Amino acid sequence: MNEVHAAADAAQAAHGAAAVDPFIFAFTVFVLAVFIGYHVVWNVTPALHTPLMSLTNAISSIIIVGAILASGPLEQNLATVLGLFAVGLVSVNIFGGFMVTQRMLAMFKKRR
Amino acid sequence: MVAMAYLAAAVLLILALKGLSSPESARRGNIFGMIGMLLAVVVTLQLKQVHNYWWIFAAMAAGGVFGMFVARKIPMTHMPQLVAAMHSLVGLAAVLIAVSAFYNPEGYGIAAIGGGLKVSSRIELFLGTFIGAITFTASIVAFSKLQGLVSGKPLVFKGQHPLNLVLGIVMVGSGIAFCVTQAWIPFLVMLGIALLLGVLLIVPIGGADMPVIVSMLNSYSGWAAAGIGFTLENNMLIVAGALVGSSGAILSYIMTRAMNRSLFNVLLGGFGGESAAGGATSAVQRPYKSGSAEDAAFLLSNARSVIIVPGYGLAVARAQHVLKEMVDALIKQGVQVRFAIHPVAGRMPGHMNVLLAEADVPYDLVEEMDEINAEFADTDVALVIGANDVTNPAAKTDPASPIYGMPVLDVAKAQHVVFIKRSMSPGYAGLDNDLFYMDKTMMLFSDAKKACEAILQAL
């Protein structure tokens, strides 16, 4: 978990410096997160590569945050309708992805 | 407060992936993932700019019920298709969110002073939209190939690559025009071309290269999520997207390395098409030995140690359960049985492991190529079920072979080799396999499931 702390520290340091451009800040987080992903994923055992894909699929559905924000405004128009549609689509992935991952992982058993 | 909760959610998502380092910790990891996701959703819902709760709940319930239904019912042999289908949903959702943000930038707080979008937001929208759109249609094509809705054969036509290049240039050009003018026309042109490109990029790629493609689309869906994160200036989305993006990229790398090909070579497509199948095999008919299931059962039950090499043929025949029964019968007779898994066996990374786990094969009997390759020399019988190219010794010995340099399982070093195969037809790479003609090899021509049933009967 050292990488996480490093990322958090770096993120805070970046925030502390008053004049940091928001894009540079976001990009810093992005690059550090890629490094975390790189290290974490190389440690995944090859036997679990299929659950890894279904789990990452569920995780990328985190864009539901964006979909909820799109559906949120009181004034309803095309933008909110598209947002709601997106909420429905990624909900399939979130519920389906985590569940099918759990179902697969439950099958991996050691010799009795 | 909101930022801290998002940070906690991001950490939980990292812990979810970290859990997958071993089967014991994996389920706990998945739970961390669920908690992280729940936290992110709850925090977002309570933001003061979010209304329309009932509509949002209804959309979540509709999608969630459908997702859970599919997750419960889907057979494990269909996992590659399911994953491809899910990638397409992420891609489409990213596009919808981007269009919505462009239509109503005030909703996201990304409007420039005096109306319109900030320049940085326009660039991020452009990137998020085209990556999402390519992910969407490319995944649909991959899904159709895996599900058998369209032929798994590569579709190659003249001028394919120049056409893609021109389309790519026009797409980037329209994207730049959008960033400058913020007009709908270049945005929609860019979106349309990206959707078309997604299809065109995947049609020339054959079925057995799908492990690479599914991994690559996994990566794209992550980058698309990170792109949306940049647009919304939300670090949690950026972190989650970057995790998924690098995960998919690593899987693609592992897959291409296991085929000794570059990602570029896979993307060019056409591998294993008709042309490749024609040339190599038209040589003289060579003699081979074929045997019955009884012969195979005799060999297996007299062996001390057996290594089973499963391939896509096992998945097609859905033979994993009867194979497990056969293995149990052998173990009962005192035979040591293990499984050897090639990284690209099947249609997605880890496909064989999941099938064997579904059939209740303990995971400590299932070994990766690097762990078990040295053991073939000490093995009495290597039983190859529905695999071919991953055992071909030409990859080591014949520099002229298209698969030269690809790491293969050293099946040839075992005392005896039994191939369960439907016919003498060559594998995906369109290559003949010298193993078939060796003295110690016995061919058992049958569907994988029927063969395992017959061997089980004879044991």
JSON list of N, CA and C in Angstrom, two decimals, chain B residues 2 8 81 91 136 142 150 183 188 202 270 293 333 349 359 396 414:
[
{"chain": "B", "resi": 2, "resn": "VAL", "atom": "N", "xyz": [-16.79, 15.30, 0.84]},
{"chain": "B", "resi": 2, "resn": "VAL", "atom": "CA", "xyz": [-17.08, 14.52, -0.36]},
{"chain": "B", "resi": 2, "resn": "VAL", "atom": "C", "xyz": [-15.79, 13.98, -0.96]},
{"chain": "B", "resi": 8, "resn": "ALA", "atom": "N", "xyz": [-11.68, 7.44, -0.18]},
{"chain": "B", "resi": 8, "resn": "ALA", "atom": "CA", "xyz": [-11.88, 6.14, 0.45]},
{"chain": "B", "resi": 8, "resn": "ALA", "atom": "C", "xyz": [-12.38, 5.13, -0.58]},
{"chain": "B", "resi": 81, "resn": "GLN", "atom": "N", "xyz": [-17.85, -13.86, -24.01]},
{"chain": "B", "resi": 81, "resn": "GLN", "atom": "CA", "xyz": [-18.90, -13.04, -24.61]},
{"chain": "B", "resi": 81, "resn": "GLN", "atom": "C", "xyz": [-19.45, -12.03, -23.60]},
{"chain": "B", "resi": 91, "resn": "GLY", "atom": "N", "xyz": [-18.53, 1.52, -22.80]},
{"chain": "B", "resi": 91, "resn": "GLY", "atom": "CA", "xyz": [-18.22, 2.43, -23.91]},
{"chain": "B", "resi": 91, "resn": "GLY", "atom": "C", "xyz": [-19.40, 3.32, -24.26]},
{"chain": "B", "resi": 136, "resn": "PHE", "atom": "N", "xyz": [-17.32, 0.85, -27.66]},
{"chain": "B", "resi": 136, "resn": "PHE", "atom": "CA", "xyz": [-18.70, 0.38, -27.81]},
{"chain": "B", "resi": 136, "resn": "PHE", "atom": "C", "xyz": [-18.85, -0.53, -29.02]},
{"chain": "B", "resi": 142, "resn": "ALA", "atom": "N", "xyz": [-16.66, -7.92, -31.25]},
{"chain": "B", "resi": 142, "resn": "ALA", "atom": "CA", "xyz": [-15.99, -9.00, -30.52]},
{"chain": "B", "resi": 142, "resn": "ALA", "atom": "C", "xyz": [-17.02, -9.94, -29.92]},
{"chain": "B", "resi": 150, "resn": "VAL", "atom": "N", "xyz": [-21.62, -13.90, -35.82]},
{"chain": "B", "resi": 150, "resn": "VAL", "atom": "CA", "xyz": [-20.95, -13.76, -37.11]},
{"chain": "B", "resi": 150, "resn": "VAL", "atom": "C", "xyz": [-19.77, -14.73, -37.10]},
{"chain": "B", "resi": 183, "resn": "ALA", "atom": "N", "xyz": [-18.67, 23.29, -32.09]},
{"chain": "B", "resi": 183, "resn": "ALA", "atom": "CA", "xyz": [-19.92, 23.10, -32.84]},
{"chain": "B", "resi": 183, "resn": "ALA", "atom": "C", "xyz": [-20.34, 21.63, -32.79]},
{"chain": "B", "resi": 188, "resn": "LEU", "atom": "N", "xyz": [-20.35, 15.46, -33.97]},
{"chain": "B", "resi": 188, "resn": "LEU", "atom": "CA", "xyz": [-21.11, 14.29, -34.42]},
{"chain": "B", "resi": 188, "resn": "LEU", "atom": "C", "xyz": [-20.36, 13.52, -35.50]},
{"chain": "B", "resi": 202, "resn": "ILE", "atom": "N", "xyz": [-11.97, -4.32, -35.75]},
{"chain": "B", "resi": 202, "resn": "ILE", "atom": "CA", "xyz": [-12.06, -5.67, -35.19]},
{"chain": "B", "resi": 202, "resn": "ILE", "atom": "C", "xyz": [-12.41, -6.72, -36.25]},
{"chain": "B", "resi": 270, "resn": "GLY", "atom": "N", "xyz": [-6.09, -10.65, -39.94]},
{"chain": "B", "resi": 270, "resn": "GLY", "atom": "CA", "xyz": [-5.91, -11.58, -41.04]},
{"chain": "B", "resi": 270, "resn": "GLY", "atom": "C", "xyz": [-5.18, -12.85, -40.64]},
{"chain": "B", "resi": 293, "resn": "ALA", "atom": "N", "xyz": [-11.13, -44.98, -27.42]},
{"chain": "B", "resi": 293, "resn": "ALA", "atom": "CA", "xyz": [-11.19, -44.50, -26.05]},
{"chain": "B", "resi": 293, "resn": "ALA", "atom": "C", "xyz": [-10.68, -45.56, -25.08]},
{"chain": "B", "resi": 333, "resn": "GLN", "atom": "N", "xyz": [-7.43, -44.41, -8.88]},
{"chain": "B", "resi": 333, "resn": "GLN", "atom": "CA", "xyz": [-6.54, -45.53, -9.24]},
{"chain": "B", "resi": 333, "resn": "GLN", "atom": "C", "xyz": [-5.08, -45.24, -8.91]},
{"chain": "B", "resi": 349, "resn": "PRO", "atom": "N", "xyz": [-8.17, -14.40, -21.24]},
{"chain": "B", "resi": 349, "resn": "PRO", "atom": "CA", "xyz": [-7.19, -14.75, -20.22]},
{"chain": "B", "resi": 349, "resn": "PRO", "atom": "C", "xyz": [-7.84, -15.49, -19.05]},
{"chain": "B", "resi": 359, "resn": "ALA", "atom": "N", "xyz": [-15.94, -26.92, -12.65]},
{"chain": "B", "resi": 359, "resn": "ALA", "atom": "CA", "xyz": [-16.13, -28.37, -12.55]},
{"chain": "B", "resi": 359, "resn": "ALA", "atom": "C", "xyz": [-15.57, -28.90, -11.24]},
{"chain": "B", "resi": 396, "resn": "LYS", "atom": "N", "xyz": [9.48, -24.14, -31.56]},
{"chain": "B", "resi": 396, "resn": "LYS", "atom": "CA", "xyz": [10.84, -24.13, -31.02]},
{"chain": "B", "resi": 396, "resn": "LYS", "atom": "C", "xyz": [11.88, -24.48, -32.07]},
{"chain": "B", "resi": 414, "resn": "ALA", "atom": "N", "xyz": [6.85, -35.84, -23.03]},
{"chain": "B", "resi": 414, "resn": "ALA", "atom": "CA", "xyz": [6.22, -36.89, -22.24]},
{"chain": "B", "resi": 414, "resn": "ALA", "atom": "C", "xyz": [6.43, -38.24, -22.91]}
]
